[in-house]
Short mmCIF file of C-alpha atoms in Angstrom, two decimals:
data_model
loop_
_atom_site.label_atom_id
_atom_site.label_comp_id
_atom_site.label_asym_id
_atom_site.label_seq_id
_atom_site.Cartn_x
_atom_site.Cartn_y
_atom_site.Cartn_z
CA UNK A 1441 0.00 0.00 0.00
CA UNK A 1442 1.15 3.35 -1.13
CA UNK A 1443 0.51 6.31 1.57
CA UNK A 1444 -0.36 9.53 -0.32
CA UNK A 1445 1.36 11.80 1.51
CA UNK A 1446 -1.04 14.63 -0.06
CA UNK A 1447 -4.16 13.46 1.74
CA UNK A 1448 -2.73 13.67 4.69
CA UNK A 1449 -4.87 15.95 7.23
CA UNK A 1450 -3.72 16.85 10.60
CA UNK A 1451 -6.95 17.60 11.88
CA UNK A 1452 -8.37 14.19 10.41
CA UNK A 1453 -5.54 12.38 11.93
CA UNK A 1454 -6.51 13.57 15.18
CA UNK A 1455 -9.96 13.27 15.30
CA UNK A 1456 -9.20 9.31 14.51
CA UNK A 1457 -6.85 9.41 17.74
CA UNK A 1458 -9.75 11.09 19.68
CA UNK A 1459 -11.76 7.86 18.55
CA UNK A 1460 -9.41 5.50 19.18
CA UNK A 1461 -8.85 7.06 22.65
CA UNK A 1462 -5.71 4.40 23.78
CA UNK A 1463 -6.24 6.48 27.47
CA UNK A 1464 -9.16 4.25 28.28
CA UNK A 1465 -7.23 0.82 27.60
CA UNK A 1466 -4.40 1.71 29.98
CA UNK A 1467 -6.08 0.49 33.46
CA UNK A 1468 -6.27 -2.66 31.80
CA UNK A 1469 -3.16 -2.87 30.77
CA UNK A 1470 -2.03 -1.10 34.44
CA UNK A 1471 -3.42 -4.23 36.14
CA UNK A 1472 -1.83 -6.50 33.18
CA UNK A 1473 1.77 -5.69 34.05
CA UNK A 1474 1.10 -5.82 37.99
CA UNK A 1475 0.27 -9.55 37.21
CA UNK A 1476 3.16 -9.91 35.32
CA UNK A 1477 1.52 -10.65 32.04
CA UNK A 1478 3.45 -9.10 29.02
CA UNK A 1479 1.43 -5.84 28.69
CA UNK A 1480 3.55 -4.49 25.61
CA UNK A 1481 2.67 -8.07 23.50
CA UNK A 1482 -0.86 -7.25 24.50
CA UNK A 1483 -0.82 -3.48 23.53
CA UNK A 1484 1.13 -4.63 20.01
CA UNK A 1485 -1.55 -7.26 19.21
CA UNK A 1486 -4.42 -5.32 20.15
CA UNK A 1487 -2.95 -2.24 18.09
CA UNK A 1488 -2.48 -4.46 14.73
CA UNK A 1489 -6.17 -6.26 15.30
CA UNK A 1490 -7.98 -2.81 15.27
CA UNK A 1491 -6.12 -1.60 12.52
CA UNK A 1492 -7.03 -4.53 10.61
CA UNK A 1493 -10.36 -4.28 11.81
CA UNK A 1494 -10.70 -0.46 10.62
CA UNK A 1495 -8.96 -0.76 6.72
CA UNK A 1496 -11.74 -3.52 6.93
CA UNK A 1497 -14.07 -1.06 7.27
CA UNK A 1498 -12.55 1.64 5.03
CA UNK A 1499 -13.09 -0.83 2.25
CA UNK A 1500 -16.82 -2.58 3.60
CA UNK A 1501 -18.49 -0.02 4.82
CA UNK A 1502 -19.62 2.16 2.25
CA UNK A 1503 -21.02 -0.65 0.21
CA UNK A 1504 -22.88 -2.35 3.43
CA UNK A 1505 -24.73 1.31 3.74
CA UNK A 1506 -25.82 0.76 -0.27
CA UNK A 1507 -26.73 -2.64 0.84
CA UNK A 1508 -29.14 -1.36 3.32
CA UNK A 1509 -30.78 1.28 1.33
CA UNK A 1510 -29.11 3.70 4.14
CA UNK A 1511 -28.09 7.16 3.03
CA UNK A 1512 -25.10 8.73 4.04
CA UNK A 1513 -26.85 11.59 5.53
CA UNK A 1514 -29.21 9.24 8.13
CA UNK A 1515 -26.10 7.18 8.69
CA UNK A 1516 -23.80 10.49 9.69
CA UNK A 1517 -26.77 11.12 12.03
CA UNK A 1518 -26.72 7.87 13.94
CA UNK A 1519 -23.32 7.75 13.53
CA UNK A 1520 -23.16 10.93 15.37
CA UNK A 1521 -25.36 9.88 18.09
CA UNK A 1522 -22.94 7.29 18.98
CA UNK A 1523 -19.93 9.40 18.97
CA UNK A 1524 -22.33 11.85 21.42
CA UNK A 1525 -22.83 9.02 23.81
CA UNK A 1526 -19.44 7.81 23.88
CA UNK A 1527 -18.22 11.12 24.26
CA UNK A 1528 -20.39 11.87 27.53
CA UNK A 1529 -19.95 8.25 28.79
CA UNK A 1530 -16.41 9.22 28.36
CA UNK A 1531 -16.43 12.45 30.58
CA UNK A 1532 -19.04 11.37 33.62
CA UNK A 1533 -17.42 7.65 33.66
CA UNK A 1534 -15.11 7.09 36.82
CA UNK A 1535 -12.12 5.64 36.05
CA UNK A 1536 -11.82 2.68 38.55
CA UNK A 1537 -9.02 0.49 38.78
CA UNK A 1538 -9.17 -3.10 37.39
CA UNK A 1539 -8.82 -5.83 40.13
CA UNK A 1540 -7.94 -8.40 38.42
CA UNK A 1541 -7.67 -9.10 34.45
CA UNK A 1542 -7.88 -12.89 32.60
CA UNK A 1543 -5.65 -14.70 30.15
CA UNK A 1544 -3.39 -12.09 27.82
CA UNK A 1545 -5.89 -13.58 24.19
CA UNK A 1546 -9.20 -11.79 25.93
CA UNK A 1547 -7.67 -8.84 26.93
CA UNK A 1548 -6.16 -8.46 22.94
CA UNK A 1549 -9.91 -8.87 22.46
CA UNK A 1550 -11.42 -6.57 24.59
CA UNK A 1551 -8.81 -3.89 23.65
CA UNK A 1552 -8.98 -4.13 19.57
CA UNK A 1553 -12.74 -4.40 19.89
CA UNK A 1554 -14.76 -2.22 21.21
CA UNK A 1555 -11.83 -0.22 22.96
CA UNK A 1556 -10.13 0.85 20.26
CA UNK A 1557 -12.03 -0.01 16.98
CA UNK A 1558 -15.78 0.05 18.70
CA UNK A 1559 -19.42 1.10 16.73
CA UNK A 1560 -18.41 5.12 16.86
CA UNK A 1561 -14.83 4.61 15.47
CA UNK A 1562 -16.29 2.07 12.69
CA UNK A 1563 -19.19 4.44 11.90
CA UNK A 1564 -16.87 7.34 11.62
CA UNK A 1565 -14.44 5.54 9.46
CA UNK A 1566 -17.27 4.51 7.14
CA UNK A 1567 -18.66 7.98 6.32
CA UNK A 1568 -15.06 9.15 5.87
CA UNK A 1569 -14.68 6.54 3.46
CA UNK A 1570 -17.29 7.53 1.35
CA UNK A 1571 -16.66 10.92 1.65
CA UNK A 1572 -12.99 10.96 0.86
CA UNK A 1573 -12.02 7.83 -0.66
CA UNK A 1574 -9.93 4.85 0.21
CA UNK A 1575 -6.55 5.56 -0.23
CA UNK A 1576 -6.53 8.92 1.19
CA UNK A 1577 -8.56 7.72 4.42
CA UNK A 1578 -5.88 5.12 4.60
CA UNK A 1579 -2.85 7.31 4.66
CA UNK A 1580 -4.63 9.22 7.71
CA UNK A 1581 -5.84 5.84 9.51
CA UNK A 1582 -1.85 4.94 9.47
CA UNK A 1583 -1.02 7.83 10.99
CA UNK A 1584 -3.54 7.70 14.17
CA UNK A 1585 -2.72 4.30 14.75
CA UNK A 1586 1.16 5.43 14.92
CA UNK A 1587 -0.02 7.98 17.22
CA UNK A 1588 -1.51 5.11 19.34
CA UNK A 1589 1.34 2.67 19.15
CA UNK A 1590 3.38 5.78 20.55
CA UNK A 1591 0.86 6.26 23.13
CA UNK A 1592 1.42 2.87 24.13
CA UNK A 1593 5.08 2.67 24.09
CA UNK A 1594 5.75 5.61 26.23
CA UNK A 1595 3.22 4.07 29.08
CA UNK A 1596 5.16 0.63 28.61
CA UNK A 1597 8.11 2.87 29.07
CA UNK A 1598 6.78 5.03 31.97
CA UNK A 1599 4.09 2.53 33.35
CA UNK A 1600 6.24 2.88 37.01
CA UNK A 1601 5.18 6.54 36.88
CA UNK A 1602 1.80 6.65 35.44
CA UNK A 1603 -1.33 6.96 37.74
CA UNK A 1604 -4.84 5.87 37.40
CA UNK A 1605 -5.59 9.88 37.66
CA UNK A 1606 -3.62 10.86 34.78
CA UNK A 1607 -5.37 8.52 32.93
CA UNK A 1608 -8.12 9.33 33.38
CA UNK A 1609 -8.29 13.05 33.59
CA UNK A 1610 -5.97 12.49 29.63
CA UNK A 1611 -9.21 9.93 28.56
CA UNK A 1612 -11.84 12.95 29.78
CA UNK A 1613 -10.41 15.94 27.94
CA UNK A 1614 -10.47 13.49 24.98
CA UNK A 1615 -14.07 12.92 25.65
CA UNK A 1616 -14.76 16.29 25.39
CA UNK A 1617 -13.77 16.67 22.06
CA UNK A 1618 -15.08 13.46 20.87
CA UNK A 1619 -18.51 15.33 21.92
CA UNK A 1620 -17.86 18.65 19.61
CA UNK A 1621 -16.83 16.05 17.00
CA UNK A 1622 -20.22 14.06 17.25
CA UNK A 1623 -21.71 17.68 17.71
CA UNK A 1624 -20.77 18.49 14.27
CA UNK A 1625 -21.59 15.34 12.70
CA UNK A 1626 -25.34 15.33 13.73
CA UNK A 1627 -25.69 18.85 12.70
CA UNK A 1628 -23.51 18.29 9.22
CA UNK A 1629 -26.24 15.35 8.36
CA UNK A 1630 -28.95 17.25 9.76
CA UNK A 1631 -28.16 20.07 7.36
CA UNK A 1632 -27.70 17.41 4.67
CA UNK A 1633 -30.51 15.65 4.78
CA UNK A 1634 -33.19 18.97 5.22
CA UNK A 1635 -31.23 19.75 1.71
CA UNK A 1636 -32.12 16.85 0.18
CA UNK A 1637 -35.98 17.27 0.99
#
């Protein structure tokens, strides 16, 4: 796959990042490393699987909406309902620290899907995709999951010196702007759809 560097938009790359929020997979893998089970494996596999899971979904989605009869505008209204209650679950959710966690295969699980990659990252990816086409979502998907992996290695790094507090007041402010996001994306299909009746 060839990046093109020209599609790349900083503000698109971010907004990705603020879906993928890796903040609100760190207690897990907090409690993960105090068990001594291999936390950076489990934030490497979990990284690739939602990656694979969203260029699935740069490439699917689109098509499933014209299987549905479902028009971009209705679906950038759900869609944006989603991202709304994620965002708001984000903010008023207390971060609580995670007892005890299973085998290292469920917790790749849990954190690929619906962590990472859940419904409002999938339904943003698909109207993105059909906005902007394939190859240029592609080059910006790359880039946010870079952003994660980084995320990731500097906790696996600093995990010694990273509290449950941090994360969770870092996972908050990105809630907040997941809301404006979904914000914007009800009132974009909104507009939309009034202009195409």
């Amino acid at each position: 796959m060839i990046l093109d560097i020209r599609a790349f938009e900083p503000a698109l790359i971010m907004q990705i990042f603020v879906l993928l929020n890796p903040f609100s997979s760190l207690p897990i893998l907090m409690t993960a490393y105090k068990q001594k089970i291999n936390a950076k494996k489990i934030a490497l596999s979990s990284t690739g699987i939602a990656f694979i899971i969203a260029v699935l979904m740069v490439f699917i989605g689109p098509p499933l909406l014209s299987l549905f009869g479902i028009t971009m505008d209705s679906f950038m209204m759900a869609g944006g309902l989603v991202l709304l209650l994620l965002g708001i679950n984000t903010i008023l959710l207390e971060e609580k620290p995670v007892k005890s966690v299973n085998k290292s295969d469920t917790l790749v699980s849990i954190i690929a899907t619906p962590l990472l990659t859940g419904p409002a990252t999938i339904s943003f990816i698909t109207i993105k995709a059909n906005e902007m086409g394939n190859l240029a979502l592609l080059s910006n998907l790359v880039f946010a999951f870079l952003l994660v992996g980084l995320v990731f290695f500097l906790f696996s790094v600093l995990i010694k010196h990273v509290t449950l507090k941090f994360v969770s007041i870092t996972s908050k402010v990105l809630g907040l702007f997941l809301v404006g996001l979904a914000i914007e994306m009800i009132a974009t299909g909104v507009i939309n759809f009034i202009n195409a009746h």
